Amino acid sequence: MRRCKICQKEAVVFFKSHRISLCEEHLKSFVEKRVKEAIKSHKMINRGEKILIAVSGGKDSLSLWQILTNLGYEADGMFIDLGIPGFSQESWEKCEKLSRRLSRKLFKTSLEEIFGMNLLDIAKLERRVPCASCGMIKRYIMNNFALKNGYKVIATGHHLDDECSILLGNVLNWQVEYLRRQDPSLKEENGFVRKIKPLVLCSEEEIENYARVMNIDHVGKGCPLSKGATSHFYKSIMNQIEEKMPGTKLRFYKGFLKIKKDTFGDEKPAELKPCIRCGYPTTAEICSFCRLHERIKTKISQQNPEKMEEPLS
Ligand code: SF4
Ligand code: ZN
Ligand code: ZN
């Protein structure tokens, strides 16, 4: 029987990368301590700031919500219903359940309300894979909501495995601009709220175990539209390396953050101006969100000419 390295009680987990066995209680404090460390070292949250968490119903964002609440932060959730059959409703229910347990606010909006169609219909209309529009839409909605409702920070549940897979992709393709921008804390500027990733020092395995011992009910599977995504392939490569050489993921990511500025230079501030339709910061006259909205309105009015007079919200 393995024993907890800290209290000698029966261990429930062994983390190979840290060569440490932990009991339930110390697993919980281990993960929360790492989140605290990430928040502190990357100056993610200032005292008294309200945080808006992008919750999806998965283990990562819901664990983040639990952790930030346990650490004493005022964190509320925002769920964007993408309208994915057999997935979005269950995801919403898991978020609702945790919001009740934490007694924190949970907001919801849906693509159906905003565009009059779900993500799959948008993808069909755009003739692109759903993920191509999804990220931009979610970023826009979250930022706008945060600005209008007094949230200074948007937090997402990206963990170490996510960041390593993004980093590997950026390095393999030498995406220097993306490498400059890959950061656990993107400061607020030009109408963008600060965006933080407090789980970056925790591996997916650590978060999975945290969710289990904290009884966080979550959707078991990821978004069904992510099948075949390159990020899954990069993650499996990183897992194979980690298996042979425990601790690689953390070294890879922390090493990158250390050399990032000297190697890739400072981020060049993009020349942004407010979108002439909605005021969102953009490099073009009209932002991508408004352009998408326009295309959808045109398509709907072509299909239902009688609805042409009815403006979409
Ligand atoms: Fe959106 Fe699903 Fe793609 Fe993630 S995997 S960007 S949630 S469609
Ligand atoms: Zn213990
Ligand atoms: Zn706009």
CSV table of C-alpha atoms and ligand atoms in Angstrom, one decimal:
chain,number,residue,atom,x,y,z
A,1,MET,CA,0.0,0.0,0.0
A,2,ARG,CA,1.3,3.4,-0.9
A,3,ARG,CA,1.3,6.0,1.8
A,4,CYS,CA,0.8,9.8,1.5
A,5,LYS,CA,4.2,11.4,1.6
A,6,ILE,CA,2.9,14.2,3.9
A,7,CYS,CA,0.7,12.4,6.5
A,8,GLN,CA,1.4,8.7,5.9
A,9,LYS,CA,-2.3,7.9,5.5
A,10,GLU,CA,-3.3,5.6,2.7
A,11,ALA,CA,-2.5,7.3,-0.6
A,12,VAL,CA,-5.2,7.7,-3.3
A,13,VAL,CA,-2.9,8.8,-6.1
A,14,PHE,CA,0.7,8.6,-7.2
A,15,PHE,CA,2.0,11.4,-9.5
A,16,LYS,CA,5.0,10.1,-11.4
A,17,SER,CA,6.2,13.5,-12.6
A,18,HIS,CA,6.6,14.7,-9.0
A,19,ARG,CA,7.3,11.2,-7.6
A,20,ILE,CA,4.8,11.8,-4.9
A,21,SER,CA,1.9,9.7,-3.3
A,22,LEU,CA,-0.9,11.7,-1.7
A,23,CYS,CA,-4.0,11.0,0.4
A,24,GLU,CA,-7.3,12.7,-0.6
A,25,GLU,CA,-6.7,15.7,1.7
A,26,HIS,CA,-3.2,16.3,0.5
A,27,LEU,CA,-4.1,15.8,-3.1
A,28,LYS,CA,-6.6,18.6,-2.7
A,29,SER,CA,-4.1,20.9,-1.1
A,30,PHE,CA,-1.3,20.0,-3.6
A,31,VAL,CA,-3.5,21.1,-6.5
A,32,GLU,CA,-4.8,24.2,-4.8
A,33,LYS,CA,-1.3,25.2,-3.8
A,34,ARG,CA,-0.1,24.9,-7.5
A,35,VAL,CA,-3.0,27.1,-8.6
A,36,LYS,CA,-2.1,29.7,-5.9
A,37,GLU,CA,1.5,29.6,-7.1
A,38,ALA,CA,0.5,30.2,-10.7
A,39,ILE,CA,-1.8,33.1,-9.7
A,40,LYS,CA,1.0,34.7,-7.7
A,41,SER,CA,3.9,34.2,-10.0
A,42,HIS,CA,1.9,35.5,-13.1
A,43,LYS,CA,0.1,38.3,-11.2
A,44,MET,CA,-3.2,37.0,-12.4
A,45,ILE,CA,-5.6,38.5,-9.9
A,46,ASN,CA,-5.6,41.6,-7.9
A,47,ARG,CA,-7.2,41.8,-4.5
A,48,GLY,CA,-11.0,42.2,-4.7
A,49,GLU,CA,-11.3,41.6,-8.4
A,50,LYS,CA,-14.4,39.7,-9.6
A,51,ILE,CA,-13.6,36.8,-11.8
A,52,LEU,CA,-15.7,35.4,-14.6
A,53,ILE,CA,-15.0,31.7,-15.4
A,54,ALA,CA,-15.8,30.3,-18.8
A,55,VAL,CA,-17.5,27.1,-17.7
A,56,SER,CA,-18.2,24.3,-20.2
A,57,GLY,CA,-19.4,21.5,-17.9
A,58,GLY,CA,-16.1,19.6,-18.2
A,59,LYS,CA,-13.7,18.7,-15.3
A,60,ASP,CA,-11.2,21.4,-16.0
A,61,SER,CA,-13.4,24.6,-15.9
A,62,LEU,CA,-15.6,23.2,-13.1
A,63,SER,CA,-12.5,22.2,-11.0
A,64,LEU,CA,-11.1,25.7,-11.6
A,65,TRP,CA,-14.4,27.2,-10.3
A,66,GLN,CA,-14.2,25.0,-7.1
A,67,ILE,CA,-10.5,25.8,-6.6
A,68,LEU,CA,-10.8,29.6,-7.0
A,69,THR,CA,-13.8,29.5,-4.6
A,70,ASN,CA,-11.9,27.4,-2.1
A,71,LEU,CA,-9.0,29.9,-2.3
A,72,GLY,CA,-11.4,32.7,-1.4
A,73,TYR,CA,-11.9,34.4,-4.8
A,74,GLU,CA,-15.2,35.8,-6.0
A,75,ALA,CA,-15.7,33.7,-9.1
A,76,ASP,CA,-18.9,33.4,-11.1
A,77,GLY,CA,-19.5,31.2,-14.1
A,78,MET,CA,-20.6,31.9,-17.7
A,79,PHE,CA,-21.9,29.2,-19.9
A,80,ILE,CA,-22.3,29.5,-23.6
A,81,ASP,CA,-24.8,27.1,-25.1
A,82,LEU,CA,-23.5,26.0,-28.5
A,83,GLY,CA,-26.6,24.0,-29.2
A,84,ILE,CA,-24.7,20.7,-29.7
A,85,PRO,CA,-27.3,17.9,-29.6
A,86,GLY,CA,-26.8,15.4,-26.8
A,87,PHE,CA,-24.0,17.5,-25.3
A,88,SER,CA,-24.8,21.1,-24.5
A,89,GLN,CA,-27.8,20.4,-22.3
A,90,GLU,CA,-25.9,17.9,-20.1
A,91,SER,CA,-23.0,20.3,-19.9
A,92,TRP,CA,-25.3,23.1,-18.7
A,93,GLU,CA,-26.8,20.9,-16.0
A,94,LYS,CA,-23.3,20.1,-14.6
A,95,CYS,CA,-22.5,23.8,-14.4
A,96,GLU,CA,-25.8,24.5,-12.7
A,97,LYS,CA,-25.2,21.8,-10.2
A,98,LEU,CA,-21.8,23.2,-9.2
A,99,SER,CA,-23.1,26.8,-9.1
A,100,ARG,CA,-25.7,25.7,-6.6
A,101,ARG,CA,-23.1,23.8,-4.5
A,102,LEU,CA,-20.7,26.8,-4.5
A,103,SER,CA,-23.6,29.4,-4.1
A,104,ARG,CA,-22.1,31.4,-7.0
A,105,LYS,CA,-23.8,33.1,-9.9
A,106,LEU,CA,-24.0,31.3,-13.2
A,107,PHE,CA,-24.9,33.1,-16.4
A,108,LYS,CA,-26.0,31.6,-19.6
A,109,THR,CA,-26.4,32.7,-23.2
A,110,SER,CA,-26.9,30.6,-26.4
A,111,LEU,CA,-25.9,30.9,-30.0
A,112,GLU,CA,-29.6,30.2,-30.8
A,113,GLU,CA,-30.5,33.4,-28.9
A,114,ILE,CA,-27.8,35.5,-30.5
A,115,PHE,CA,-27.7,34.2,-34.1
A,116,GLY,CA,-30.9,32.3,-34.4
A,117,MET,CA,-28.9,29.1,-35.1
A,118,ASN,CA,-26.6,26.6,-33.4
A,119,LEU,CA,-22.9,26.1,-33.9
A,120,LEU,CA,-23.4,23.2,-36.4
A,121,ASP,CA,-25.6,25.4,-38.6
A,122,ILE,CA,-23.1,28.2,-38.4
A,123,ALA,CA,-20.4,25.8,-39.5
A,124,LYS,CA,-22.5,24.6,-42.4
A,125,LEU,CA,-23.2,28.1,-43.5
A,126,GLU,CA,-19.5,29.1,-43.2
A,127,ARG,CA,-18.4,25.9,-44.8
A,128,ARG,CA,-15.7,25.6,-42.2
A,129,VAL,CA,-15.2,23.2,-39.3
A,130,PRO,CA,-17.1,24.3,-36.1
A,131,CYS,CA,-14.0,25.0,-34.1
A,132,ALA,CA,-13.0,27.7,-36.7
A,133,SER,CA,-15.9,30.0,-35.6
A,134,CYS,CA,-16.4,28.7,-32.1
A,135,GLY,CA,-13.3,30.1,-30.5
A,136,MET,CA,-13.8,33.6,-31.9
A,137,ILE,CA,-17.5,33.6,-30.9
A,138,LYS,CA,-16.8,32.5,-27.4
A,139,ARG,CA,-14.0,35.0,-26.9
A,140,TYR,CA,-16.3,37.8,-28.1
A,141,ILE,CA,-19.2,36.9,-25.9
A,142,MET,CA,-17.1,36.4,-22.8
A,143,ASN,CA,-15.2,39.7,-23.2
A,144,ASN,CA,-18.4,41.7,-23.8
A,145,PHE,CA,-20.2,40.1,-20.9
A,146,ALA,CA,-17.3,40.7,-18.6
A,147,LEU,CA,-16.9,44.4,-19.6
A,148,LYS,CA,-20.6,45.1,-19.2
A,149,ASN,CA,-20.9,43.3,-15.9
A,150,GLY,CA,-17.9,44.6,-14.0
A,151,TYR,CA,-15.7,41.5,-14.2
A,152,LYS,CA,-12.0,42.4,-14.4
A,153,VAL,CA,-10.7,39.0,-15.3
A,154,ILE,CA,-11.8,36.1,-17.4
A,155,ALA,CA,-10.4,32.7,-16.3
A,156,THR,CA,-10.3,29.6,-18.4
A,157,GLY,CA,-9.6,25.9,-17.5
A,158,HIS,CA,-6.6,25.4,-19.7
A,159,HIS,CA,-4.1,23.2,-17.9
A,160,LEU,CA,-0.5,22.1,-18.4
A,161,ASP,CA,-1.4,19.4,-21.0
A,162,ASP,CA,-3.4,22.0,-23.0
A,163,GLU,CA,-0.6,24.5,-22.9
A,164,CYS,CA,2.1,21.9,-23.8
A,165,SER,CA,0.1,20.8,-26.8
A,166,ILE,CA,-0.4,24.4,-28.0
A,167,LEU,CA,3.2,25.1,-27.4
A,168,LEU,CA,4.3,22.0,-29.3
A,169,GLY,CA,2.1,23.0,-32.3
A,170,ASN,CA,3.4,26.6,-32.2
A,171,VAL,CA,7.0,25.4,-32.1
A,172,LEU,CA,6.6,22.8,-34.8
A,173,ASN,CA,5.2,25.4,-37.1
A,174,TRP,CA,7.4,28.2,-35.8
A,175,GLN,CA,4.4,30.4,-35.2
A,176,VAL,CA,6.4,33.2,-33.6
A,177,GLU,CA,3.5,35.6,-33.2
A,178,TYR,CA,1.5,32.9,-31.4
A,179,LEU,CA,4.5,32.0,-29.2
A,180,ARG,CA,4.8,35.7,-28.2
A,181,ARG,CA,1.1,35.7,-27.2
A,182,GLN,CA,1.1,32.3,-25.5
A,183,ASP,CA,0.9,33.4,-21.8
A,184,PRO,CA,-0.9,32.3,-18.7
A,185,SER,CA,-2.0,35.9,-18.1
A,186,LEU,CA,-2.8,38.2,-21.0
A,187,LYS,CA,-3.1,41.7,-19.6
A,188,GLU,CA,-6.1,43.9,-20.1
A,189,GLU,CA,-5.7,46.4,-22.9
A,190,ASN,CA,-7.6,48.1,-25.8
A,191,GLY,CA,-11.0,47.0,-24.6
A,192,PHE,CA,-10.0,43.5,-23.8
A,193,VAL,CA,-10.4,42.2,-20.2
A,194,ARG,CA,-7.4,40.4,-18.6
A,195,LYS,CA,-7.4,36.6,-19.5
A,196,ILE,CA,-5.9,34.1,-17.2
A,197,LYS,CA,-5.2,30.4,-17.0
A,198,PRO,CA,-4.7,29.5,-13.3
A,199,LEU,CA,-4.4,25.7,-14.0
A,200,VAL,CA,-1.3,26.0,-16.1
A,201,LEU,CA,1.0,24.4,-13.5
A,202,CYS,CA,-1.4,21.4,-13.0
A,203,SER,CA,-1.5,18.4,-15.4
A,204,GLU,CA,-4.7,17.0,-16.7
A,205,GLU,CA,-4.1,13.9,-14.5
A,206,GLU,CA,-3.9,16.1,-11.4
A,207,ILE,CA,-7.1,18.0,-12.3
A,208,GLU,CA,-8.9,14.7,-13.1
A,209,ASN,CA,-8.0,13.4,-9.7
A,210,TYR,CA,-9.0,16.6,-8.0
A,211,ALA,CA,-12.4,16.5,-9.6
A,212,ARG,CA,-12.8,12.9,-8.5
A,213,VAL,CA,-11.9,13.5,-4.8
A,214,MET,CA,-14.0,16.7,-4.7
A,215,ASN,CA,-17.0,14.9,-6.2
A,216,ILE,CA,-17.3,17.4,-9.0
A,217,ASP,CA,-20.0,16.1,-11.3
A,218,HIS,CA,-18.9,16.9,-14.9
A,219,VAL,CA,-19.5,15.7,-18.5
A,220,GLY,CA,-17.3,12.7,-19.0
A,221,LYS,CA,-16.5,13.3,-22.6
A,222,GLY,CA,-15.1,16.4,-24.3
A,223,CYS,CA,-16.8,18.3,-27.0
A,224,PRO,CA,-17.9,15.8,-29.7
A,225,LEU,CA,-16.9,18.3,-32.4
A,226,SER,CA,-13.2,18.1,-31.3
A,227,LYS,CA,-12.7,14.7,-32.8
A,228,GLY,CA,-9.7,14.5,-35.1
A,229,ALA,CA,-8.3,17.8,-33.7
A,230,THR,CA,-4.5,18.1,-34.1
A,231,SER,CA,-4.3,19.1,-30.4
A,232,HIS,CA,-5.3,15.5,-29.4
A,233,PHE,CA,-2.4,14.2,-31.5
A,234,TYR,CA,0.0,16.6,-29.9
A,235,LYS,CA,-1.3,15.7,-26.4
A,236,SER,CA,-0.7,12.0,-27.1
A,237,ILE,CA,2.8,12.7,-28.2
A,238,MET,CA,3.5,14.7,-25.1
A,239,ASN,CA,2.0,11.9,-23.0
A,240,GLN,CA,4.4,9.4,-24.6
A,241,ILE,CA,7.4,11.6,-23.8
A,242,GLU,CA,6.1,12.2,-20.3
A,243,GLU,CA,5.8,8.4,-19.7
A,244,LYS,CA,9.4,7.9,-20.6
A,245,MET,CA,10.7,11.0,-19.0
A,246,PRO,CA,8.5,12.2,-16.2
A,247,GLY,CA,8.4,15.9,-15.5
A,248,THR,CA,9.0,16.8,-19.2
A,249,LYS,CA,5.7,18.7,-19.7
A,250,LEU,CA,6.4,21.0,-16.7
A,251,ARG,CA,10.0,21.6,-17.8
A,252,PHE,CA,8.9,22.2,-21.4
A,253,TYR,CA,6.3,24.8,-20.4
A,254,LYS,CA,8.2,26.5,-17.6
A,255,GLY,CA,11.3,26.6,-19.7
A,256,PHE,CA,9.4,28.3,-22.5
A,257,LEU,CA,8.0,31.0,-20.1
A,258,LYS,CA,11.5,31.6,-18.9
A,259,ILE,CA,13.1,32.2,-22.3
A,260,LYS,CA,10.1,33.5,-24.1
A,261,LYS,CA,10.7,37.3,-23.8
A,262,ASP,CA,14.4,37.1,-24.6
A,263,THR,CA,13.9,34.7,-27.5
A,264,PHE,CA,10.8,36.0,-29.2
A,265,GLY,CA,10.8,39.6,-28.0
A,266,ASP,CA,8.0,41.6,-26.6
A,267,GLU,CA,4.5,41.2,-28.0
A,268,LYS,CA,3.9,43.8,-30.7
A,269,PRO,CA,0.8,45.6,-29.8
A,270,ALA,CA,-1.7,45.2,-32.7
A,271,GLU,CA,-3.2,48.4,-34.1
A,272,LEU,CA,-6.7,48.0,-32.9
A,273,LYS,CA,-9.7,50.3,-33.4
A,274,PRO,CA,-13.3,50.0,-32.3
A,275,CYS,CA,-15.6,48.0,-34.6
A,276,ILE,CA,-17.9,50.5,-36.2
A,277,ARG,CA,-20.9,48.3,-35.4
A,278,CYS,CA,-20.3,47.2,-31.8
A,279,GLY,CA,-17.2,48.9,-30.5
A,280,TYR,CA,-15.2,45.6,-30.0
A,281,PRO,CA,-11.5,46.1,-30.6
A,282,THR,CA,-10.5,45.0,-34.1
A,283,THR,CA,-7.9,45.4,-36.8
A,284,ALA,CA,-10.6,45.8,-39.5
A,285,GLU,CA,-13.5,48.3,-39.8
A,286,ILE,CA,-16.0,45.7,-38.7
A,287,CYS,CA,-15.0,42.9,-36.3
A,288,SER,CA,-15.2,39.2,-37.2
A,289,PHE,CA,-18.2,38.7,-34.9
A,290,CYS,CA,-20.3,41.4,-36.5
A,291,ARG,CA,-19.2,40.2,-40.0
A,292,LEU,CA,-20.3,36.6,-39.1
A,293,HIS,CA,-23.6,38.0,-37.7
A,294,GLU,CA,-24.2,39.9,-41.0
A,295,ARG,CA,-23.6,36.8,-43.1
A,296,ILE,CA,-26.0,34.8,-40.9
A,297,LYS,CA,-28.7,37.5,-41.2
A,298,THR,CA,-28.3,37.6,-44.9
A,299,LYS,CA,-28.6,33.8,-45.2
A,300,ILE,CA,-31.7,33.7,-42.9
A,301,SER,CA,-33.4,36.5,-44.9
A,302,GLN,CA,-32.6,34.7,-48.2
A,303,GLN,CA,-34.2,31.5,-46.8
A,304,ASN,CA,-37.1,33.3,-45.2
A,305,PRO,CA,-37.8,36.4,-47.1
A,306,GLU,CA,-40.9,37.1,-45.0
A,307,LYS,CA,-38.6,37.5,-42.0
A,308,MET,CA,-36.5,40.1,-43.6
A,309,GLU,CA,-38.1,42.9,-41.6
A,310,GLU,CA,-37.5,41.2,-38.3
A,311,PRO,CA,-34.1,42.4,-37.0
A,312,LEU,CA,-32.0,39.8,-35.2
A,313,SER,CA,-30.9,40.8,-31.7
B,1,SF4,FE1,-15.9,24.7,-29.8
B,1,SF4,FE2,-16.1,22.1,-29.4
B,1,SF4,FE3,-14.3,23.1,-31.2
B,1,SF4,FE4,-14.0,23.4,-28.6
B,1,SF4,S1,-14.0,21.5,-29.7
B,1,SF4,S2,-13.7,25.0,-30.2
B,1,SF4,S3,-16.1,23.7,-27.9
B,1,SF4,S4,-16.6,23.2,-31.3
B,2,ZN,ZN,-1.9,13.0,3.5
B,3,ZN,ZN,-18.3,44.3,-34.0
